[in-house]
């Protein structure tokens, strides 16, 4: 269940404020509340027969409240706003509603833990700095490093744990940077609109609503006036009410038209959010490619190839098939260096082991043994016995050389 913590805290604050004010009012007090004139009597002055702490008596009711009630029951006319103004109101309400939904879901995206979100909200309301929190990736990296230290950092499993822990730590740091950037560049402008501009718009709309009720009340009073003096007074009040209504309508209209500027600002922030998210995922992709390279795994399944990662069964030995087929991790790469070299020398090149590959990125050859690549071009690739599993032999026309497999997408 998703609770609106800000509304909950606000309602609780209003409740306690009213309770304190009520307890601290020992004498009779006359004051308007929400358009009604209330008489609050303390039991020390005039105890109520029912034994309640205080009693409320309605001793007056402005015409605007009476007019509002009559409109709700369909017993009075209502001054209608023009169609353009109504469209501005509808667009403002829609902007506010969708901004709230986008804000809440983005907070869930950046921090899935609801308890952590509540904690951050409380720190924000108390004007205190939110304590730094370890990301899930950094915590996983810590556990892996401790496991490698206890299980043996020199064993194959321990070495792999250390390498993966370093990658997870980099992923956690990238996630932390992304959350920080998105919070400042995207969430903060949305909150500023809801807590600043929208509150101003809501306040002016309430004033406009009250001015309209006063105007309709003056119109009704003029219709009911019989005497000439009463009509003159009602006409004067109507002119004043009309002037105040027109002035407030113009102020509200200007604020509502400013929603277009809000959209432009949110559009810019949305672009920044997409850029930060793109940077984050690009960093994650690079870190995982580096990790695959360190582990000696062939990343064919991560670059879009549809070939199976294990070669089909044939008359050749498993070692021969793994060394010659580029679709899966090489068994020789997982064996000790001395034994791998011995086995690769005994393997003959396959009779038909070539494949087509599409180049994903530009690659500049480091020396004459490598083949320079251009993005989106097609080349022929194959593996030779004893080669590093991270490299293949690539051919393009009469040119031939080693190419890194991370720059290729193997095709069927």
CSV table of C-alpha atoms in Angstrom, one decimal:
chain,number,residue,atom,x,y,z
A,1,UNK,CA,0.0,0.0,0.0
A,2,UNK,CA,1.4,3.4,-1.1
A,3,UNK,CA,0.9,6.0,1.6
A,4,UNK,CA,1.1,9.8,0.9
A,5,UNK,CA,3.3,10.6,3.8
A,6,UNK,CA,3.3,14.4,3.1
A,7,UNK,CA,-0.5,14.6,3.2
A,8,UNK,CA,-0.6,12.3,6.3
A,9,UNK,CA,1.9,14.5,8.2
A,10,UNK,CA,0.1,17.7,7.1
A,11,UNK,CA,-3.3,16.4,8.3
A,12,UNK,CA,-1.8,15.3,11.6
A,13,UNK,CA,-0.2,18.7,12.1
A,14,UNK,CA,-3.6,20.5,11.4
A,15,UNK,CA,-5.4,18.2,13.8
A,16,UNK,CA,-3.0,18.8,16.7
A,17,UNK,CA,-3.0,22.5,16.0
A,18,UNK,CA,-6.7,22.7,16.2
A,19,UNK,CA,-6.8,20.6,19.4
A,20,UNK,CA,-4.3,22.9,21.1
A,21,UNK,CA,-6.2,26.0,20.1
A,22,UNK,CA,-9.4,24.5,21.3
A,23,UNK,CA,-7.8,23.6,24.7
A,24,UNK,CA,-6.3,27.1,25.1
A,25,UNK,CA,-9.6,29.0,24.6
A,26,UNK,CA,-11.2,29.4,28.1
A,27,UNK,CA,-13.2,32.5,27.4
A,28,UNK,CA,-15.9,33.2,24.9
A,29,UNK,CA,-14.5,33.9,21.5
A,30,UNK,CA,-16.1,35.1,18.3
A,31,UNK,CA,-14.2,34.5,15.1
A,32,UNK,CA,-15.0,33.5,11.5
A,33,UNK,CA,-14.1,29.9,10.5
A,34,UNK,CA,-14.3,28.9,6.8
A,35,UNK,CA,-16.9,31.7,6.1
A,36,UNK,CA,-19.1,30.8,9.2
A,37,UNK,CA,-19.3,32.9,12.3
A,38,UNK,CA,-18.9,30.6,15.3
A,39,UNK,CA,-19.4,31.2,19.0
A,40,UNK,CA,-17.1,29.1,21.1
A,41,UNK,CA,-18.2,28.9,24.8
A,42,UNK,CA,-16.0,27.4,27.5
A,43,UNK,CA,-17.7,25.1,30.0
A,44,UNK,CA,-16.4,27.4,32.8
A,45,UNK,CA,-18.5,30.2,31.4
A,46,UNK,CA,-21.5,28.5,30.0
A,47,UNK,CA,-21.5,24.7,30.4
A,48,UNK,CA,-23.4,22.8,27.8
A,49,UNK,CA,-26.2,20.5,29.0
A,50,UNK,CA,-24.6,17.5,27.2
A,51,UNK,CA,-21.4,17.8,29.2
A,52,UNK,CA,-19.2,18.4,26.1
A,53,UNK,CA,-16.0,20.4,26.4
A,54,UNK,CA,-17.5,23.2,24.4
A,55,UNK,CA,-20.5,24.0,22.3
A,56,UNK,CA,-20.6,25.7,18.9
A,57,UNK,CA,-23.4,27.9,17.8
A,58,UNK,CA,-24.0,29.3,14.3
A,59,UNK,CA,-24.8,33.0,14.9
A,60,UNK,CA,-24.3,34.2,11.4
A,61,UNK,CA,-24.0,33.1,7.8
A,62,UNK,CA,-22.5,35.2,5.0
A,63,UNK,CA,-24.4,35.4,1.7
A,64,UNK,CA,-21.6,33.7,-0.1
A,65,UNK,CA,-22.0,30.5,1.9
A,66,UNK,CA,-25.8,30.7,1.5
A,67,UNK,CA,-25.2,31.2,-2.3
A,68,UNK,CA,-22.9,28.2,-2.4
A,69,UNK,CA,-25.5,26.0,-0.7
A,70,UNK,CA,-28.2,27.1,-3.0
A,71,UNK,CA,-26.1,26.4,-6.1
A,72,UNK,CA,-25.4,22.9,-4.8
A,73,UNK,CA,-29.1,22.3,-4.5
A,74,UNK,CA,-29.8,23.9,-7.9
A,75,UNK,CA,-31.8,26.8,-6.4
A,76,UNK,CA,-29.6,29.7,-7.7
A,77,UNK,CA,-27.8,30.8,-10.8
A,78,UNK,CA,-24.0,30.5,-11.2
A,79,UNK,CA,-21.6,32.8,-13.0
A,80,UNK,CA,-19.9,30.6,-15.6
A,81,UNK,CA,-16.3,31.1,-16.6
A,82,UNK,CA,-15.4,31.3,-20.3
A,83,UNK,CA,-14.3,28.1,-22.2
A,84,UNK,CA,-10.7,29.2,-22.5
A,85,UNK,CA,-10.5,29.7,-18.7
A,86,UNK,CA,-12.1,26.3,-18.1
A,87,UNK,CA,-9.5,24.7,-20.4
A,88,UNK,CA,-6.7,26.4,-18.5
A,89,UNK,CA,-8.1,25.1,-15.2
A,90,UNK,CA,-8.4,21.5,-16.6
A,91,UNK,CA,-4.8,21.6,-18.0
A,92,UNK,CA,-3.5,22.9,-14.6
A,93,UNK,CA,-5.3,20.1,-12.7
A,94,UNK,CA,-4.0,17.5,-15.2
A,95,UNK,CA,-0.5,18.8,-14.8
A,96,UNK,CA,-0.6,18.7,-11.1
A,97,UNK,CA,-2.1,15.1,-11.0
A,98,UNK,CA,0.4,13.7,-13.4
A,99,UNK,CA,3.3,15.5,-11.8
A,100,UNK,CA,2.4,13.9,-8.5
A,101,UNK,CA,2.2,10.4,-10.1
A,102,UNK,CA,5.5,10.8,-12.0
A,103,UNK,CA,7.2,12.1,-8.8
A,104,UNK,CA,6.0,9.2,-6.7
A,105,UNK,CA,7.0,6.6,-9.2
A,106,UNK,CA,10.4,8.1,-9.9
A,107,UNK,CA,11.0,8.1,-6.1
A,108,UNK,CA,10.1,4.4,-6.1
A,109,UNK,CA,12.5,3.8,-9.1
A,110,UNK,CA,15.4,5.5,-7.4
A,111,UNK,CA,14.7,4.0,-3.9
A,112,UNK,CA,12.5,0.9,-4.0
A,113,UNK,CA,12.7,0.5,-0.2
A,114,UNK,CA,9.6,2.3,1.3
A,115,UNK,CA,11.2,2.5,4.8
A,116,UNK,CA,14.2,4.3,3.3
A,117,UNK,CA,11.8,6.7,1.5
A,118,UNK,CA,10.0,7.5,4.7
A,119,UNK,CA,13.3,8.1,6.5
A,120,UNK,CA,14.5,10.5,3.7
A,121,UNK,CA,11.1,12.4,3.9
A,122,UNK,CA,11.5,12.8,7.7
A,123,UNK,CA,15.0,14.1,7.4
A,124,UNK,CA,13.9,16.5,4.7
A,125,UNK,CA,11.1,17.9,6.9
A,126,UNK,CA,13.4,18.3,9.8
A,127,UNK,CA,15.9,20.2,7.6
A,128,UNK,CA,18.6,17.7,8.3
A,129,UNK,CA,21.1,16.1,5.9
A,130,UNK,CA,20.1,12.6,4.8
A,131,UNK,CA,22.8,10.1,5.9
A,132,UNK,CA,24.8,8.4,3.2
A,133,UNK,CA,23.3,4.9,2.5
A,134,UNK,CA,25.2,2.0,1.0
A,135,UNK,CA,23.7,0.8,-2.3
A,136,UNK,CA,22.8,-2.8,-2.9
A,137,UNK,CA,25.7,-3.3,-5.3
A,138,UNK,CA,28.2,-2.0,-2.8
A,139,UNK,CA,26.8,-4.2,0.0
A,140,UNK,CA,27.0,-7.2,-2.3
A,141,UNK,CA,30.6,-6.3,-3.2
A,142,UNK,CA,31.5,-6.1,0.5
A,143,UNK,CA,30.0,-9.6,1.2
A,144,UNK,CA,31.8,-11.1,-1.8
A,145,UNK,CA,35.1,-9.6,-0.7
A,146,UNK,CA,34.7,-10.9,2.8
A,147,UNK,CA,33.7,-14.4,1.4
A,148,UNK,CA,36.8,-14.5,-0.8
A,149,UNK,CA,39.1,-13.5,2.2
A,150,UNK,CA,37.6,-16.3,4.3
A,151,UNK,CA,37.4,-19.0,1.6
A,152,UNK,CA,40.8,-18.3,0.2
A,153,UNK,CA,41.7,-15.4,-2.1
A,154,UNK,CA,44.2,-17.6,-4.1
A,155,UNK,CA,41.7,-20.3,-5.1
A,156,UNK,CA,39.8,-20.0,-8.4
A,157,UNK,CA,36.5,-19.3,-6.6
A,158,UNK,CA,38.2,-16.7,-4.4
A,159,UNK,CA,39.8,-14.9,-7.3
A,160,UNK,CA,36.5,-14.8,-9.1
A,161,UNK,CA,34.7,-13.5,-6.1
A,162,UNK,CA,37.3,-10.7,-5.8
A,163,UNK,CA,36.9,-9.7,-9.5
A,164,UNK,CA,33.1,-9.8,-9.3
A,165,UNK,CA,33.2,-7.8,-6.0
A,166,UNK,CA,35.2,-5.0,-7.7
A,167,UNK,CA,32.7,-4.9,-10.6
A,168,UNK,CA,29.7,-4.8,-8.2
A,169,UNK,CA,31.4,-2.0,-6.3
A,170,UNK,CA,31.8,0.1,-9.5
A,171,UNK,CA,28.2,-0.6,-10.3
A,172,UNK,CA,27.1,0.5,-6.9
A,173,UNK,CA,29.1,3.8,-7.3
A,174,UNK,CA,27.5,4.4,-10.7
A,175,UNK,CA,24.1,3.8,-9.1
A,176,UNK,CA,24.8,6.3,-6.4
A,177,UNK,CA,25.9,8.9,-8.9
A,178,UNK,CA,22.7,8.3,-10.9
A,179,UNK,CA,20.4,8.6,-7.9
A,180,UNK,CA,22.1,11.9,-6.9
A,181,UNK,CA,22.0,13.4,-10.4
A,182,UNK,CA,18.3,12.3,-10.9
A,183,UNK,CA,17.2,13.7,-7.5
A,184,UNK,CA,18.7,17.1,-8.1
A,185,UNK,CA,18.0,17.5,-11.8
A,186,UNK,CA,14.5,15.8,-12.0
A,187,UNK,CA,12.8,15.3,-8.6
A,188,UNK,CA,13.7,18.7,-7.1
A,189,UNK,CA,12.0,20.7,-9.9
A,190,UNK,CA,8.9,18.6,-9.7
A,191,UNK,CA,8.7,19.1,-5.9
A,192,UNK,CA,9.3,22.8,-6.3
A,193,UNK,CA,6.3,23.1,-8.6
A,194,UNK,CA,4.0,21.1,-6.3
A,195,UNK,CA,5.1,22.8,-3.1
A,196,UNK,CA,5.5,26.3,-4.6
A,197,UNK,CA,3.8,27.3,-7.8
A,198,UNK,CA,0.9,25.0,-7.4
A,199,UNK,CA,0.1,26.2,-3.9
A,200,UNK,CA,0.1,29.8,-5.2
A,201,UNK,CA,-2.3,28.7,-8.0
A,202,UNK,CA,-4.6,26.9,-5.6
A,203,UNK,CA,-4.7,29.9,-3.3
A,204,UNK,CA,-5.7,32.3,-6.1
A,205,UNK,CA,-8.3,29.8,-7.4
A,206,UNK,CA,-9.9,29.7,-3.9
A,207,UNK,CA,-10.0,33.5,-3.9
A,208,UNK,CA,-11.6,33.5,-7.3
A,209,UNK,CA,-14.2,31.0,-6.2
A,210,UNK,CA,-15.1,33.3,-3.2
A,211,UNK,CA,-15.2,36.3,-5.4
A,212,UNK,CA,-17.6,34.5,-7.7
A,213,UNK,CA,-19.9,33.5,-4.8
A,214,UNK,CA,-19.9,37.1,-3.7
A,215,UNK,CA,-20.8,38.3,-7.2
A,216,UNK,CA,-23.6,35.8,-7.5
A,217,UNK,CA,-24.9,36.8,-4.1
A,218,UNK,CA,-24.9,40.5,-5.1
A,219,UNK,CA,-26.8,39.6,-8.3
A,220,UNK,CA,-29.4,37.7,-6.3
A,221,UNK,CA,-29.7,40.6,-3.8
A,222,UNK,CA,-30.3,43.1,-6.7
A,223,UNK,CA,-33.1,40.9,-8.1
A,224,UNK,CA,-34.8,40.8,-4.7
A,225,UNK,CA,-34.5,44.5,-4.0
A,226,UNK,CA,-37.8,46.3,-4.3
A,227,UNK,CA,-37.2,49.8,-3.0
A,228,UNK,CA,-35.2,52.3,-5.0
A,229,UNK,CA,-32.7,52.9,-2.2
A,230,UNK,CA,-32.2,49.1,-1.8
A,231,UNK,CA,-31.7,48.8,-5.6
A,232,UNK,CA,-29.1,51.6,-5.6
A,233,UNK,CA,-27.2,49.9,-2.7
A,234,UNK,CA,-27.4,46.5,-4.4
A,235,UNK,CA,-26.2,48.0,-7.7
A,236,UNK,CA,-23.2,49.6,-6.0
A,237,UNK,CA,-22.3,46.4,-4.2
A,238,UNK,CA,-22.7,44.5,-7.6
A,239,UNK,CA,-20.2,46.9,-9.3
A,240,UNK,CA,-17.7,46.4,-6.5
A,241,UNK,CA,-18.1,42.6,-6.6
A,242,UNK,CA,-17.8,42.5,-10.4
A,243,UNK,CA,-14.6,44.6,-10.3
A,244,UNK,CA,-13.0,42.4,-7.6
A,245,UNK,CA,-14.1,39.2,-9.5
A,246,UNK,CA,-12.6,40.5,-12.8
A,247,UNK,CA,-9.3,41.5,-11.1
A,248,UNK,CA,-9.0,38.1,-9.4
A,249,UNK,CA,-9.9,36.3,-12.6
A,250,UNK,CA,-7.1,38.1,-14.4
A,251,UNK,CA,-4.6,37.2,-11.7
A,252,UNK,CA,-5.6,33.6,-11.8
A,253,UNK,CA,-5.5,33.5,-15.6
A,254,UNK,CA,-1.9,34.7,-15.7
A,255,UNK,CA,-0.9,32.0,-13.2
A,256,UNK,CA,-2.7,29.3,-15.2
A,257,UNK,CA,-1.0,30.4,-18.4
A,258,UNK,CA,2.3,30.1,-16.6
A,259,UNK,CA,1.7,26.3,-16.7
A,260,UNK,CA,3.2,26.4,-20.2
A,261,UNK,CA,6.5,27.6,-18.8
A,262,UNK,CA,6.3,24.8,-16.2
A,263,UNK,CA,5.9,22.3,-19.1
A,264,UNK,CA,9.0,23.7,-20.7
A,265,UNK,CA,11.0,23.5,-17.5
A,266,UNK,CA,9.9,20.0,-16.9
A,267,UNK,CA,10.8,19.0,-20.5
A,268,UNK,CA,14.3,20.2,-19.9
A,269,UNK,CA,14.5,18.3,-16.6
A,270,UNK,CA,13.2,15.2,-18.4
A,271,UNK,CA,15.9,15.4,-21.0
A,272,UNK,CA,18.5,15.7,-18.2
A,273,UNK,CA,17.0,12.7,-16.5
A,274,UNK,CA,17.2,10.6,-19.7
A,275,UNK,CA,20.8,11.7,-20.1
A,276,UNK,CA,21.7,10.7,-16.6
A,277,UNK,CA,20.0,7.3,-17.0
A,278,UNK,CA,21.7,6.7,-20.3
A,279,UNK,CA,25.1,7.5,-18.7
A,280,UNK,CA,24.3,5.1,-15.8
A,281,UNK,CA,23.4,2.2,-18.0
A,282,UNK,CA,26.3,2.8,-20.3
A,283,UNK,CA,28.7,2.7,-17.3
A,284,UNK,CA,27.0,-0.6,-16.1
A,285,UNK,CA,27.5,-2.1,-19.6
A,286,UNK,CA,31.1,-1.2,-19.7
A,287,UNK,CA,31.8,-2.6,-16.2
A,288,UNK,CA,30.1,-5.8,-17.1
A,289,UNK,CA,32.0,-6.2,-20.4
A,290,UNK,CA,35.3,-5.6,-18.4
A,291,UNK,CA,34.2,-8.2,-15.9
A,292,UNK,CA,33.4,-10.7,-18.7
A,293,UNK,CA,36.8,-10.1,-20.2
A,294,UNK,CA,38.6,-10.7,-16.9
A,295,UNK,CA,36.7,-13.9,-16.4
A,296,UNK,CA,37.5,-15.1,-19.9
A,297,UNK,CA,33.9,-15.5,-20.9
A,298,UNK,CA,32.7,-15.1,-24.5
A,299,UNK,CA,29.9,-12.5,-24.4
A,300,UNK,CA,28.0,-13.7,-27.5
A,301,UNK,CA,24.7,-14.0,-25.6
A,302,UNK,CA,25.0,-10.4,-24.4
A,303,UNK,CA,25.4,-8.7,-27.8
A,304,UNK,CA,22.4,-10.1,-29.6
A,305,UNK,CA,23.6,-13.4,-31.1
A,306,UNK,CA,21.0,-16.1,-31.4
A,307,UNK,CA,23.4,-18.9,-31.6
A,308,UNK,CA,23.5,-21.4,-28.7
A,309,UNK,CA,26.3,-21.0,-26.2
A,310,UNK,CA,27.3,-24.6,-26.4
A,311,UNK,CA,28.4,-26.4,-29.6
A,312,UNK,CA,26.3,-29.4,-30.9
A,313,UNK,CA,27.5,-32.9,-30.2
A,314,UNK,CA,29.9,-34.3,-32.8
A,315,UNK,CA,32.6,-36.8,-33.3
A,316,UNK,CA,35.2,-34.3,-32.0
A,317,UNK,CA,36.2,-34.2,-28.4
A,318,UNK,CA,34.6,-31.6,-26.0
A,319,UNK,CA,37.9,-29.8,-25.8
A,320,UNK,CA,38.3,-29.6,-29.5
A,321,UNK,CA,34.7,-28.3,-30.0
A,322,UNK,CA,35.0,-25.7,-27.3
A,323,UNK,CA,38.3,-24.4,-28.7
A,324,UNK,CA,37.1,-24.1,-32.3
A,325,UNK,CA,33.5,-23.0,-31.9
A,326,UNK,CA,33.1,-19.2,-31.2
A,327,UNK,CA,29.7,-19.5,-29.7
A,328,UNK,CA,30.6,-20.5,-26.1
A,329,UNK,CA,33.2,-20.2,-23.4
A,330,UNK,CA,36.4,-21.9,-24.2
A,331,UNK,CA,37.3,-24.9,-22.0
A,332,UNK,CA,40.9,-24.3,-22.7
A,333,UNK,CA,40.7,-20.8,-21.3
A,334,UNK,CA,39.6,-22.2,-17.9
A,335,UNK,CA,42.4,-24.7,-17.7
A,336,UNK,CA,45.9,-24.0,-16.4
A,337,UNK,CA,48.2,-22.2,-18.9
A,338,UNK,CA,50.6,-25.1,-19.5
A,339,UNK,CA,47.8,-27.7,-20.1
A,340,UNK,CA,45.9,-25.3,-22.3
A,341,UNK,CA,48.9,-24.7,-24.6
A,342,UNK,CA,49.4,-28.5,-24.8
A,343,UNK,CA,45.9,-29.2,-25.8
A,344,UNK,CA,45.6,-26.4,-28.3
A,345,UNK,CA,48.7,-27.6,-30.1
A,346,UNK,CA,47.0,-31.0,-30.7
A,347,UNK,CA,43.8,-29.4,-32.1
A,348,UNK,CA,43.6,-29.0,-35.9
A,349,UNK,CA,41.7,-26.1,-37.4
A,350,UNK,CA,38.1,-26.9,-38.2
A,351,UNK,CA,37.1,-27.7,-41.8
A,352,UNK,CA,34.1,-25.3,-41.7
A,353,UNK,CA,34.1,-23.0,-38.7
A,354,UNK,CA,33.6,-19.6,-40.2
A,355,UNK,CA,30.8,-17.2,-39.3
A,356,UNK,CA,29.5,-13.8,-40.3
A,357,UNK,CA,29.6,-11.0,-37.7
A,358,UNK,CA,28.4,-7.4,-37.6
A,359,UNK,CA,30.7,-4.8,-36.1
A,360,UNK,CA,29.1,-3.0,-33.2
A,361,UNK,CA,31.7,-0.2,-32.7
A,362,UNK,CA,34.7,1.3,-34.5
A,363,UNK,CA,38.0,-0.3,-33.6
A,364,UNK,CA,41.5,1.0,-34.3
A,365,UNK,CA,44.1,-1.8,-34.8
A,366,UNK,CA,46.9,-1.6,-32.2
A,367,UNK,CA,49.4,-3.3,-34.5
A,368,UNK,CA,49.7,-5.1,-37.8
A,369,UNK,CA,48.4,-8.4,-36.4
A,370,UNK,CA,45.0,-6.8,-35.7
A,371,UNK,CA,42.2,-5.8,-38.2
A,372,UNK,CA,40.7,-2.3,-38.0
A,373,UNK,CA,36.9,-2.3,-37.8
A,374,UNK,CA,34.1,0.1,-38.8
A,375,UNK,CA,30.7,0.1,-37.1
A,376,UNK,CA,27.9,-1.8,-39.0
A,377,UNK,CA,30.2,-3.5,-41.5
A,378,UNK,CA,30.0,-7.3,-42.0
A,379,UNK,CA,33.2,-9.5,-41.7
A,380,UNK,CA,34.0,-13.2,-41.6
A,381,UNK,CA,35.3,-14.5,-38.3
A,382,UNK,CA,36.7,-17.8,-37.0
A,383,UNK,CA,38.9,-19.2,-34.2
A,384,UNK,CA,42.2,-20.9,-34.4
A,385,UNK,CA,43.6,-23.4,-31.8
A,386,UNK,CA,45.5,-21.7,-29.0
A,387,UNK,CA,43.9,-18.3,-29.5
A,388,UNK,CA,42.8,-16.1,-26.6
A,389,UNK,CA,39.0,-16.7,-26.3
A,390,UNK,CA,38.5,-12.9,-26.2
A,391,UNK,CA,39.8,-12.7,-29.8
A,392,UNK,CA,38.9,-14.1,-33.2
A,393,UNK,CA,40.4,-14.0,-36.7
A,394,UNK,CA,38.5,-11.5,-38.9
A,395,UNK,CA,38.6,-11.3,-42.7
A,396,UNK,CA,37.4,-8.5,-44.9
A,397,UNK,CA,38.3,-8.9,-48.5
A,398,UNK,CA,42.0,-9.5,-48.7
A,399,UNK,CA,42.7,-8.1,-45.2
A,400,UNK,CA,43.0,-10.4,-42.2
A,401,UNK,CA,43.8,-9.9,-38.5
A,402,UNK,CA,42.7,-10.4,-34.9
A,403,UNK,CA,39.5,-8.7,-33.8
A,404,UNK,CA,38.0,-8.4,-30.2
A,405,UNK,CA,34.8,-10.4,-29.8
A,406,UNK,CA,33.3,-7.7,-27.6
A,407,UNK,CA,33.1,-5.5,-30.7
A,408,UNK,CA,31.1,-8.1,-32.7
A,409,UNK,CA,27.6,-9.4,-33.0
A,410,UNK,CA,27.7,-12.9,-34.3
A,411,UNK,CA,25.1,-13.7,-37.0
A,412,UNK,CA,23.5,-17.0,-37.8
